Short mmCIF file of C-alpha atoms in Angstrom, two decimals:
data_model
loop_
_atom_site.label_atom_id
_atom_site.label_comp_id
_atom_site.label_asym_id
_atom_site.label_seq_id
_atom_site.Cartn_x
_atom_site.Cartn_y
_atom_site.Cartn_z
CA MET A 647 0.00 0.00 0.00
CA PHE A 648 1.33 3.45 -0.91
CA PRO A 649 2.21 5.81 1.99
CA LEU A 650 -0.22 8.66 2.51
CA PHE A 651 2.28 11.39 1.66
CA GLU A 652 3.06 9.82 -1.72
CA ILE A 653 -0.65 9.48 -2.53
CA THR A 654 -1.25 13.08 -1.56
CA LEU A 655 1.69 14.44 -3.53
CA LEU A 656 0.67 12.49 -6.63
CA SER A 657 -2.91 13.69 -6.34
CA LEU A 658 -1.74 17.31 -6.36
CA CYS A 659 0.06 16.89 -9.67
CA SER A 660 -2.96 17.07 -11.96
CA GLN A 661 -6.66 16.37 -12.23
CA LYS A 662 -5.90 13.30 -14.33
CA THR A 663 -3.57 11.85 -11.69
CA ARG A 664 -6.09 12.62 -8.95
CA THR A 665 -8.84 10.78 -10.86
CA TRP A 666 -6.51 7.82 -11.38
CA ILE A 667 -5.67 7.64 -7.66
CA LYS A 668 -9.31 7.83 -6.59
CA ALA A 669 -10.14 4.96 -8.94
CA PHE A 670 -8.06 2.68 -6.69
CA ARG A 671 -10.31 3.55 -3.68
CA LEU A 672 -7.38 4.12 -1.31
CA ARG A 673 -9.56 4.54 1.75
CA ARG A 674 -8.06 3.55 5.09
CA LYS A 675 -10.25 2.39 7.95
CA ASP A 676 -8.24 4.24 10.62
CA LEU A 677 -7.59 7.43 8.64
CA ARG A 678 -8.80 10.65 10.30
CA ILE A 679 -9.13 14.15 8.84
CA ASN A 680 -9.05 16.80 11.58
CA PHE A 681 -9.73 20.54 11.42
CA ASN A 682 -7.87 22.57 14.05
CA PHE A 683 -8.82 26.21 14.61
CA GLY A 684 -6.59 28.57 16.58
CA ASN A 685 -3.66 30.90 16.10
CA ASP A 686 -2.43 28.32 13.57
CA THR A 687 -5.44 26.96 11.70
CA THR A 688 -4.59 23.62 10.13
CA VAL A 689 -6.05 20.53 8.52
CA SER A 690 -4.33 17.29 9.51
CA VAL A 691 -4.53 13.75 8.17
CA VAL A 692 -3.69 11.01 10.66
CA ASN A 693 -3.31 7.26 10.25
CA LYS A 694 -2.06 6.12 13.68
CA PRO A 695 -1.54 2.39 12.99
CA ALA A 696 0.83 3.25 10.14
CA LYS A 697 2.35 6.23 12.01
CA GLU A 698 1.42 8.52 9.13
CA PHE A 699 0.70 12.17 9.85
CA PHE A 700 0.72 15.30 7.74
CA VAL A 701 -0.54 18.86 8.17
CA PHE A 702 -1.91 21.46 5.76
CA CYS A 703 -1.72 25.11 6.75
CA SER A 704 -2.71 28.26 4.87
CA LYS A 705 -0.74 30.61 7.10
CA TYR A 706 2.00 32.62 5.39
CA PRO A 707 5.32 30.82 5.93
CA LEU A 708 8.65 32.36 6.83
CA TRP A 709 10.44 30.58 4.01
CA GLU A 710 10.22 30.84 0.25
CA MET A 711 7.55 28.97 -1.67
CA LYS A 712 9.24 26.75 -4.27
CA TYR A 713 6.31 24.85 -5.74
CA SER A 714 2.68 25.31 -6.74
CA VAL A 715 -0.30 22.98 -7.10
CA ARG A 716 -3.80 23.13 -8.53
CA LEU A 717 -6.78 23.08 -6.18
CA GLY A 718 -9.98 23.49 -8.15
CA ASN A 719 -9.45 26.41 -10.51
CA LEU A 720 -6.70 27.97 -8.39
CA THR A 721 -2.93 27.65 -8.64
CA ILE A 722 -1.64 27.68 -5.05
CA PRO A 723 2.02 28.21 -4.02
CA ILE A 724 3.16 25.46 -1.65
CA CYS A 725 6.11 24.52 0.55
CA ILE A 726 6.57 20.98 1.93
CA GLN A 727 8.55 19.79 4.95
CA ARG A 728 8.94 16.13 5.86
CA ASP A 729 10.17 14.13 8.85
CA ARG A 730 11.06 10.67 7.50
CA ARG A 731 11.17 9.10 10.98
CA MET A 732 7.36 8.86 11.22
CA ASP A 733 6.12 10.01 7.81
CA TRP A 734 5.26 13.46 9.16
CA MET A 735 4.70 16.16 6.55
CA ASP A 736 3.84 19.86 6.69
CA PHE A 737 2.17 21.46 3.64
CA ARG A 738 2.01 25.28 3.65
CA PHE A 739 -0.16 27.16 1.17
CA ILE A 740 -0.84 30.83 0.42
CA PHE A 741 -4.50 31.90 0.43
CA ASP A 742 -5.98 35.37 0.63
CA ASP A 743 -8.48 34.02 3.21
CA ARG A 744 -6.94 31.42 5.53
CA ILE A 745 -10.31 30.00 6.69
CA LYS A 746 -11.65 29.59 3.16
CA GLY A 747 -8.28 28.15 2.21
CA ASN A 748 -8.31 25.54 4.96
CA ILE A 749 -11.92 24.64 4.20
CA MET A 750 -10.94 24.16 0.54
CA ILE A 751 -8.05 21.93 1.62
CA ALA A 752 -10.31 19.92 3.92
CA GLU A 753 -12.89 19.41 1.18
CA TYR A 754 -10.13 18.28 -1.18
CA LEU A 755 -8.81 15.70 1.31
CA CYS A 756 -12.29 14.44 2.16
CA SER A 757 -12.94 13.91 -1.53
CA LEU A 758 -9.55 12.27 -2.19
CA PHE A 759 -9.80 9.75 0.66
CA GLU A 760 -13.60 9.52 0.61
CA LYS A 761 -13.74 10.39 4.31
CA ASP A 762 -15.68 12.95 6.33
CA ILE A 763 -14.16 15.33 8.87
CA SER A 764 -13.40 13.34 12.05
CA GLN A 765 -12.54 16.03 14.59
CA VAL A 766 -12.92 19.78 15.01
CA PHE A 767 -10.59 21.26 17.64
CA PHE A 768 -10.80 24.88 18.80
CA THR A 769 -7.91 26.40 20.75
CA SER A 770 -9.06 29.99 20.18
CA LEU A 771 -12.47 31.64 19.95
CA PHE A 772 -11.27 35.23 19.55
CA PHE A 773 -12.19 35.51 15.89
CA SER A 774 -15.62 35.29 14.31
CA ASP A 775 -14.16 32.84 11.79
CA TYR A 776 -14.76 29.96 14.22
CA GLN A 777 -18.49 30.36 13.48
CA LYS A 778 -17.77 29.85 9.78
CA VAL A 779 -15.95 26.63 10.63
CA MET A 780 -18.82 25.27 12.75
CA GLU A 781 -21.46 26.25 10.21
CA TRP A 782 -19.44 24.65 7.41
CA VAL A 783 -18.84 21.31 9.15
CA THR A 784 -22.41 20.96 10.48
CA GLU A 785 -23.80 21.68 7.02
CA ARG A 786 -21.47 19.32 5.12
CA GLN A 787 -22.09 16.18 7.21
CA LYS A 788 -24.66 14.80 9.63
CA ARG A 789 -22.13 13.53 12.18
CA PHE A 790 -18.47 13.86 13.08
CA ILE A 791 -16.53 11.96 15.69
CA SER A 792 -15.22 14.64 18.01
CA LEU A 793 -15.55 18.32 18.94
CA LYS A 794 -12.98 19.73 21.35
CA ALA A 795 -12.67 23.26 22.70
CA ALA A 796 -9.83 24.20 25.05
CA CYS A 797 -9.17 27.92 25.53
CA HIS A 798 -7.59 29.88 28.38
CA PHE A 799 -9.96 32.77 27.77
CA THR A 800 -13.31 32.68 26.01
CA TYR A 801 -16.14 35.13 25.55
CA ASP A 802 -19.43 33.76 26.89
CA THR A 803 -21.26 34.39 23.60
CA GLU A 804 -18.72 32.29 21.67
CA ALA A 805 -18.95 29.39 24.12
CA ALA A 806 -22.77 29.50 24.03
CA PHE A 807 -22.69 29.39 20.23
CA LEU A 808 -20.54 26.25 20.24
CA LEU A 809 -22.78 24.50 22.77
CA GLU A 810 -25.83 25.31 20.68
CA ASN A 811 -24.15 23.58 17.71
CA ILE A 812 -22.87 20.32 19.20
CA LYS A 813 -25.71 18.19 17.85
CA ASN A 814 -23.58 16.75 15.02
CA ALA A 815 -20.73 15.53 17.26
CA ASN A 816 -20.49 12.06 18.80
CA ASN A 817 -17.93 13.08 21.44
CA VAL A 818 -17.58 16.55 22.97
CA HIS A 819 -14.90 17.87 25.34
CA PHE A 820 -15.18 21.43 26.69
CA ASN A 821 -12.45 23.05 28.77
CA LEU A 822 -13.27 26.77 28.65
CA LYS A 823 -12.59 29.51 31.17
CA LEU A 824 -15.88 31.44 31.41
CA THR A 825 -17.34 34.27 33.47
CA PRO A 826 -19.38 33.57 36.64
CA ASN A 827 -22.54 34.70 34.81
CA PHE A 828 -22.25 32.20 31.96
CA LYS A 829 -25.40 30.30 31.02
CA ALA A 830 -26.06 27.91 28.15
CA HIS A 831 -29.04 26.15 26.60
CA PHE A 832 -28.32 23.11 24.46
CA LYS A 833 -29.21 19.48 23.75
CA PHE A 834 -26.85 16.57 23.26
CA ASP A 835 -27.60 12.94 22.39
CA GLY A 836 -24.22 11.73 21.18
CA GLN A 837 -21.89 9.29 22.95
CA VAL A 838 -19.51 11.08 25.34
CA PHE A 839 -19.69 14.58 26.85
CA GLU A 840 -16.84 15.87 29.05
CA ILE A 841 -16.87 19.29 30.70
CA ASP A 842 -14.01 20.77 32.69
CA GLN A 843 -14.58 23.96 34.71
CA GLY A 844 -18.30 23.13 34.80
CA PHE A 845 -19.39 25.54 37.54
CA TRP A 846 -22.09 26.84 35.16
CA PHE A 847 -23.66 23.40 34.59
CA THR A 848 -27.32 23.38 35.72
CA LEU A 849 -30.10 20.85 36.26
CA ASP A 850 -31.70 22.05 33.01
CA ASN A 851 -28.44 21.26 31.20
CA LEU A 852 -28.33 17.80 32.77
CA MET A 853 -31.93 17.07 31.78
CA SER A 854 -31.15 18.09 28.17
CA ILE A 855 -28.39 15.49 27.76
CA ASN A 856 -28.99 11.85 26.81
CA CYS A 857 -25.66 10.24 25.97
CA LEU A 858 -23.67 7.15 26.95
CA GLU A 859 -21.10 8.86 29.17
CA LEU A 860 -21.16 12.24 30.93
CA TYR A 861 -18.32 13.70 33.00
CA VAL A 862 -18.64 17.15 34.60
CA LYS A 863 -15.88 18.58 36.79
CA GLY A 864 -16.52 21.50 39.11
CA SER A 865 -20.31 21.49 38.82
CA GLN A 866 -22.31 22.78 41.78
CA LEU A 867 -25.56 20.86 41.54
CA THR A 868 -27.46 20.41 44.80
CA ASN A 869 -28.56 17.11 46.29
CA LYS A 870 -32.17 18.10 45.60
CA GLU A 871 -31.38 18.74 41.90
CA MET A 872 -29.61 15.39 41.55
CA ASN A 873 -32.59 13.74 43.27
CA THR A 874 -34.86 15.27 40.61
CA PHE A 875 -32.61 13.87 37.88
CA LEU A 876 -32.56 10.38 39.40
CA LYS A 877 -36.36 10.33 39.58
CA HIS A 878 -36.46 11.42 35.95
CA TRP A 879 -34.13 8.54 35.03
CA ILE A 880 -36.24 6.07 37.04
CA SER A 881 -39.33 7.06 35.03
CA ASN A 882 -37.76 5.51 31.89
CA LYS A 883 -36.40 8.80 30.56
CA LEU A 884 -32.82 9.34 29.34
CA LEU A 885 -32.35 5.68 28.45
CA LYS A 886 -28.87 5.98 26.87
CA PHE A 887 -26.85 6.77 30.00
CA LYS A 888 -24.24 4.20 31.06
CA ILE A 889 -21.85 6.28 33.17
CA ILE A 890 -22.20 9.69 34.83
CA GLY A 891 -19.48 11.35 36.88
CA ILE A 892 -20.56 14.71 38.27
CA GLY A 893 -19.70 17.12 41.05
CA LEU A 894 -22.26 17.94 43.76
CA GLU A 895 -22.44 20.22 46.76
CA THR A 896 -21.59 18.61 50.12
CA ILE A 897 -23.27 15.22 49.76
CA ASN A 898 -26.39 14.58 51.86
CA LEU A 899 -27.63 11.02 51.36
CA GLU A 900 -31.04 11.72 52.88
CA ALA A 901 -31.70 14.54 50.39
CA LEU A 902 -30.07 12.70 47.51
CA PHE A 903 -32.31 9.62 47.83
CA ASP A 904 -35.46 11.30 49.16
CA GLY A 905 -38.46 9.33 47.84
CA ILE A 906 -36.23 6.86 45.95
CA PRO A 907 -36.12 3.18 46.99
CA MET A 908 -32.49 2.07 47.21
CA ILE A 909 -30.32 -0.76 48.50
CA ARG A 910 -27.10 0.17 50.27
CA ARG A 911 -24.16 -2.06 49.39
CA SER A 912 -21.30 -2.41 51.86
CA ASN A 913 -17.71 -1.88 50.76
CA ASP A 914 -17.05 -5.60 50.73
CA VAL A 915 -19.35 -5.85 47.69
CA ARG A 916 -17.02 -5.52 44.71
CA ARG A 917 -18.58 -5.89 41.26
CA PHE A 918 -16.80 -6.03 37.91
CA TYR A 919 -18.11 -3.34 35.56
CA GLY A 920 -15.95 -3.86 32.48
CA ASN A 921 -12.66 -3.13 30.77
CA ILE A 922 -12.16 0.54 29.95
CA LYS A 923 -9.08 1.52 27.94
CA GLY A 924 -7.50 -1.83 28.73
CA ARG A 925 -8.04 -1.64 32.50
CA ALA A 926 -10.49 -3.67 34.59
CA HIS A 927 -12.94 -1.47 36.52
CA PHE A 928 -14.83 -2.53 39.62
CA VAL A 929 -17.65 -0.84 41.55
CA VAL A 930 -17.16 -1.03 45.32
CA GLY A 931 -20.20 -0.60 47.56
CA GLY A 932 -22.62 2.15 46.58
CA PHE A 933 -26.39 2.53 46.46
CA ASP A 934 -28.49 0.53 43.98
CA ILE A 935 -31.61 2.08 42.47
CA GLN A 936 -33.89 0.57 39.85
CA ARG A 937 -35.56 2.07 36.80
CA ASN A 938 -39.20 1.28 36.03
CA ASP A 939 -38.13 -1.09 33.23
CA GLY A 940 -35.95 -3.11 35.64
CA MET A 941 -32.52 -1.62 34.78
CA THR A 942 -30.27 -1.12 37.80
CA ALA A 943 -27.88 1.75 38.50
CA THR A 944 -25.39 2.13 41.33
CA ILE A 945 -24.68 5.55 42.84
CA VAL A 946 -21.19 5.88 44.33
CA CYS A 947 -20.17 8.98 46.29
CA LYS A 948 -16.40 8.82 45.92
CA ALA A 949 -14.34 11.74 47.18
CA THR A 950 -10.76 12.28 46.02
CA ARG A 951 -8.23 15.01 46.78
CA ILE A 952 -8.70 16.50 43.31
CA GLN A 953 -12.49 16.04 43.17
CA PRO A 954 -13.83 16.03 46.77
CA ARG A 955 -17.53 16.12 45.75
CA ARG A 956 -17.54 13.57 42.93
CA THR A 957 -20.63 11.38 42.51
CA TRP A 958 -20.82 8.50 40.05
CA MET A 959 -23.82 6.78 38.49
CA ILE A 960 -23.12 3.43 36.82
CA VAL A 961 -25.92 1.78 34.83
CA TRP A 962 -25.63 -1.98 34.68
CA ASP A 963 -26.50 -4.55 32.13
CA ASN A 964 -28.80 -6.55 34.40
CA LEU A 965 -26.95 -9.75 33.53
CA SER A 966 -23.84 -8.30 35.24
CA VAL A 967 -25.46 -7.44 38.59
#
């Protein structure tokens, strides 16, 4: 099989060569096309099993452009750097508009490898261009694997916009530094949702999520609010949840389980939950509650030095209990 960088270089030679390459259907199962927005906006192609990785960037380089290629009807100057140790390549283009340029590059790569965008990663939300990126990716495809946002400083309006547009992502990870007055209204029914610095996370937000795994650090939900959520889950709502890890105020078991039948398990009850990322995970003790359809969940209030108010909800396959 030809290395990715050779395929890509050949495809840039001419339309005829590109058509010839596509005829061989050189799709790779593990290939990912990622769009990264920040001070350096790039499009990367990654094939981890083969240790292949290359980056396209439309930022003006500091060195001279020696080559040019055809993208659509445009002739684009290009410079290429390569690290032969792991097939790493850096393609730098000149575009009048760097966002339009990177979108054009991404569309080209998606067409060449017959793949959709896998991940959108924001490291800066200072420029309105990030909205163009989100609107483009949500319009071009129904789903993408991952949306990540990690910024040291973010305007509340920008963060709210992203949350309102997460419906197309399977996995979402937010790590944004926001003001104390931040509020957001959104719905999410993907697979995994992770929130760092989640002081703003409310009961309404929790009730608007129905995914497999939810992790919220720093949230300040009350025992009464979590009790409302558990009763909602018991009534056969939010059926997708498998794992929830969420911060609460100082835990009060009487308020947490008010009106909810539960069985308290002692710490000598150790149940195997499953293998996660190659490691066996067990649930020790906890409080069992049951949904109206017979599904069982265990609530574990586990305090650590880093997360002193962490509460876990583990939903079991009944055959495992």
